[in-house]
Amino acid sequence: MENTEQLQKELTAEVTAAADMKALEELRVAILGKKGRITEMMKGLGAMPAEERKEAGKTLNILKSKVEEALESRKQVLEVQELNAKLADEKIDVTLPVRPEKQGRIHPVSKIFEEVTAIFGEMGFSVAEGPDIEDQFHNFNALNMPANHPARQMQDTFYIPNPDSEDKDDSFVVRTHTSPVQIRTMEKQQPPIRIIAPGRTYRSDYDATHTPMFHQVEGLVIGKDITMAHLKGCLYDFVKAFFELDNIPVRYRPSFFPFTEPSAEMDIGCLKSKNELKIGAGTDWLEILGCGMVHPNVLCAGGIDPDVYQGFAFGVGLDRLAMLKYGIPDLRTFFESDIRWLKHYGFVPLDISSMTGGLSNNGGAAR
Ligand code: PHE
């Protein structure tokens, strides 16, 4: 019989040197498998004389268990190594965006919603909502536009048939402006009221600066001593914050809306040159919103006593603001769902707009 001590040394050395689980398993088979080295030696025992066999059997059993021990301890070491390698390999750095090249973008209109909400939120306004599909009472009548009022024609209304009535006055509309939210808010809440209502609005119109669906934000403030001075101060602060300028010339031109009296349009100072529009300086003016003191008839329609309360309201076209602020030339592209456009004009989702942390986060990460 071979020198088992020497053999044990050799075999344990081989086992300890096994580089991975596969090599270790191959070694196990080569030593202890059906035709393994020790197995073959065990088979040889039968041919030995009885007295030798006993001694040799004992020695072989010791050799076998030593090798088994070596196999087991090497197995444990390799298992830990392989687990560690796998963990290292599958490590995910959760602090990095997943597939940054595939990261989505926030649409400029959503960004403007966020910015406007952040600005008015800071001034103590809350956000109110109303339905896109309105009845004529909220969209027109309660806003001082009774049936056949000529101002109804100004709005290129989309009507929706009312399945329960043939009467044209009962048909629904997709709201032509966010002003019906004024009425819905008054119906629910007594003054003081200080809300903005951003949302979708609809008119039958289509060119580079008009789309059938567009976005507005309505503002409504009602209290006991609200005056036109509050309106002016509030909107001045808004445009400065919105355009992120310390100073911006503004002017109010007399205008007409059935639901405000007096009514005005607000312009901001700008410089129009051939290829550029610079906001905040220069000799030109740009109209940006409609506003006025809430008409007493509107307060009455909303269940508020005009002898006790008064207020101001305004309505801003958000799409136009987005075009102005982010230099987007054609409104129709907003709604084409072109991923290249969104990559260019969109915003990184995690850059939340706030008055303290920055509104536009420097004009979008795409540029
Ligand atoms: N609703 C008006 C429009 O869509 C804007 C407006 C709102 C004007 C509130 C005055 C007060 O044109």
XYZ file of C-alpha atoms and ligand atoms in Angstrom, residues 143 145 154-155 176-180 182 201 203 214 216-220 231 255-260 262-265 287 289-294 312-317, ligand 1:
54
model
C -69.845 84.782 -14.790
C -72.710 86.092 -19.398
C -65.628 85.714 -28.052
C -64.756 82.271 -26.803
C -63.486 77.867 -22.355
C -61.528 79.295 -19.423
C -60.669 78.450 -15.812
C -63.004 81.195 -14.514
C -65.827 78.701 -13.693
C -64.183 80.980 -9.302
C -59.197 74.940 -21.248
C -61.507 76.792 -27.670
C -54.537 74.973 -23.839
C -54.703 78.614 -17.914
C -54.275 79.482 -14.303
C -57.065 81.370 -12.628
C -56.555 83.451 -9.518
C -59.220 84.612 -7.085
C -54.286 93.012 -7.456
C -60.034 96.109 -20.921
C -63.347 94.297 -20.790
C -64.431 90.997 -19.261
C -68.074 90.459 -18.304
C -67.031 88.979 -14.944
C -64.761 91.800 -13.750
C -63.062 97.348 -13.769
C -61.116 95.008 -16.048
C -57.543 95.300 -17.213
C -54.875 93.576 -19.188
C -49.616 91.312 -22.992
C -52.812 88.263 -18.581
C -56.355 89.493 -17.992
C -57.551 90.653 -14.608
C -59.957 92.877 -12.726
C -62.145 93.364 -9.663
C -64.757 90.617 -9.354
C -59.923 90.495 -7.593
C -59.399 87.797 -10.199
C -56.972 87.086 -12.986
C -56.456 84.557 -15.736
C -53.129 83.709 -17.338
C -52.416 81.590 -20.399
N -61.190 84.187 -18.235
C -60.487 85.213 -18.960
C -60.031 84.657 -20.300
O -60.007 83.451 -20.447
C -59.298 85.732 -18.192
C -59.671 86.449 -16.934
C -59.809 85.755 -15.734
C -59.872 87.824 -16.944
C -60.145 86.430 -14.576
C -60.213 88.509 -15.794
C -60.331 87.826 -14.621
O -59.673 85.367 -21.195
